[in-house]
Amino acid sequence: NLVPPGTGVPDSLCYVGSNSVYCKLNGKVDEADGDETGSPKLHTAYSYLCFEGDGGNSVTAQCVSEAALALVLNRDSLPERSEDGFGTPAEILGEALLQRFKKTKVRPVKIKTSVDAPIL
């Protein structure tokens, strides 16, 4: 049987499963942090986030809600604006959103970060 139009996914399915995001980012730091040859050192940053629940419903709703709350309640901690006047959600909300995910009581979000040492 198909779910009737407009009824959405049953709550029992919204709480099943999890969604994980793993990022590996490489970047050079300034010349002062170079190696013995004077070349800038290449650093690698790792990030892992694990959300509980269905990604199409529960996790999306949680991310959108926390982003909206960050815009309203954490406005003072957000950057004034990016250099070019535009910004991605990660650039504008990044730190505030991560802090909201860490403190949420709705659905726990596991977050691990590391520089120069893989976390998985």
Short mmCIF file of C-alpha atoms in Angstrom, two decimals:
data_model
loop_
_atom_site.label_atom_id
_atom_site.label_comp_id
_atom_site.label_asym_id
_atom_site.label_seq_id
_atom_site.Cartn_x
_atom_site.Cartn_y
_atom_site.Cartn_z
CA ASN A 1 0.00 0.00 0.00
CA LEU A 2 1.16 3.49 -0.82
CA VAL A 3 0.95 6.25 1.74
CA PRO A 4 -1.98 8.53 0.86
CA PRO A 5 -0.95 11.92 -0.61
CA GLY A 6 -0.42 14.63 1.98
CA THR A 7 0.11 12.28 4.93
CA GLY A 8 3.92 12.16 4.80
CA VAL A 9 6.23 9.56 6.22
CA PRO A 10 5.03 7.81 9.41
CA ASP A 11 6.74 9.05 12.59
CA SER A 12 8.05 5.54 13.27
CA LEU A 13 10.18 5.75 10.09
CA CYS A 14 11.43 9.27 10.80
CA TYR A 15 13.33 8.06 13.87
CA VAL A 16 15.00 5.07 12.22
CA GLY A 17 18.55 5.20 10.94
CA SER A 18 21.23 7.84 10.89
CA ASN A 19 23.13 10.04 8.45
CA SER A 20 26.85 10.72 8.54
CA VAL A 21 28.99 13.36 6.89
CA TYR A 22 32.77 13.00 6.73
CA CYS A 23 34.91 15.78 5.28
CA LYS A 24 38.63 15.97 4.57
CA LEU A 25 39.95 19.43 3.70
CA ASN A 26 43.46 20.38 2.62
CA GLY A 27 44.88 23.87 2.82
CA LYS A 28 48.14 25.77 2.99
CA VAL A 29 48.93 28.06 5.86
CA ASP A 30 50.98 31.23 5.57
CA GLU A 31 54.69 31.26 4.74
CA ALA A 32 55.70 31.69 8.41
CA ASP A 33 54.51 28.16 9.18
CA GLY A 34 56.55 26.62 6.37
CA ASP A 35 58.81 23.61 6.44
CA GLU A 36 62.62 23.63 6.37
CA THR A 37 62.62 24.50 2.64
CA GLY A 38 60.48 27.57 3.24
CA SER A 39 57.45 26.08 1.49
CA PRO A 40 54.11 26.61 3.19
CA LYS A 41 53.01 23.59 5.18
CA LEU A 42 49.96 21.72 3.94
CA HIS A 43 47.47 20.98 6.71
CA THR A 44 44.58 18.55 6.54
CA ALA A 45 41.44 19.10 8.60
CA TYR A 46 38.93 16.33 9.26
CA SER A 47 35.32 16.66 10.33
CA TYR A 48 32.69 14.02 11.10
CA LEU A 49 29.04 14.65 11.92
CA CYS A 50 26.47 11.93 12.62
CA PHE A 51 22.77 12.78 12.81
CA GLU A 52 20.16 10.38 14.20
CA GLY A 53 16.96 9.90 12.19
CA ASP A 54 15.76 9.94 8.61
CA GLY A 55 17.75 12.39 6.47
CA GLY A 56 14.79 13.32 4.30
CA ASN A 57 12.64 14.41 7.22
CA SER A 58 14.00 14.51 10.75
CA VAL A 59 17.56 15.58 9.98
CA THR A 60 16.50 18.16 7.39
CA ALA A 61 13.96 19.65 9.79
CA GLN A 62 16.56 19.76 12.58
CA CYS A 63 19.18 21.45 10.37
CA VAL A 64 16.74 24.06 9.04
CA SER A 65 15.37 24.77 12.52
CA GLU A 66 18.81 25.11 14.12
CA ALA A 67 19.96 27.38 11.26
CA ALA A 68 16.92 29.63 11.77
CA LEU A 69 17.50 29.71 15.53
CA ALA A 70 21.18 30.59 14.95
CA LEU A 71 20.13 33.54 12.76
CA VAL A 72 17.76 34.81 15.46
CA LEU A 73 19.35 33.83 18.78
CA ASN A 74 23.07 33.84 17.89
CA ARG A 75 23.07 36.94 15.68
CA ASP A 76 25.80 38.68 17.73
CA SER A 77 28.22 35.78 17.21
CA LEU A 78 27.71 35.59 13.42
CA PRO A 79 30.20 37.32 11.11
CA GLU A 80 29.13 40.82 10.06
CA ARG A 81 29.42 39.73 6.43
CA SER A 82 31.87 37.96 4.19
CA GLU A 83 34.62 39.81 2.29
CA ASP A 84 32.62 39.87 -0.95
CA GLY A 85 29.23 40.53 0.64
CA PHE A 86 28.01 37.01 -0.03
CA GLY A 87 28.47 33.83 1.92
CA THR A 88 27.64 30.18 2.11
CA PRO A 89 25.62 28.84 5.05
CA ALA A 90 28.81 27.21 6.37
CA GLU A 91 30.71 30.51 6.19
CA ILE A 92 27.95 32.57 7.79
CA LEU A 93 26.49 30.07 10.29
CA GLY A 94 29.36 27.58 10.67
CA GLU A 95 30.57 28.04 14.24
CA ALA A 96 27.18 29.08 15.66
CA LEU A 97 25.48 26.12 13.98
CA LEU A 98 28.09 23.64 15.22
CA GLN A 99 27.65 24.94 18.77
CA ARG A 100 23.86 24.61 18.48
CA PHE A 101 24.24 21.01 17.22
CA LYS A 102 26.55 20.19 20.15
CA LYS A 103 24.07 21.57 22.72
CA THR A 104 20.81 20.34 21.17
CA LYS A 105 18.45 18.34 23.33
CA VAL A 106 16.16 17.41 20.42
CA ARG A 107 18.29 14.76 18.70
CA PRO A 108 21.96 14.26 19.56
CA VAL A 109 24.50 15.13 16.86
CA LYS A 110 27.89 13.46 17.18
CA ILE A 111 30.68 15.82 16.07
CA LYS A 112 34.39 15.08 15.84
CA THR A 113 37.05 17.35 14.38
CA SER A 114 40.81 17.07 14.00
CA VAL A 115 43.72 18.76 12.23
CA ASP A 116 46.45 16.57 10.72
CA ALA A 117 45.12 13.36 12.31
CA PRO A 118 42.34 11.26 10.72
CA ILE A 119 39.39 10.63 13.04
CA LEU A 120 37.92 7.54 11.42
#
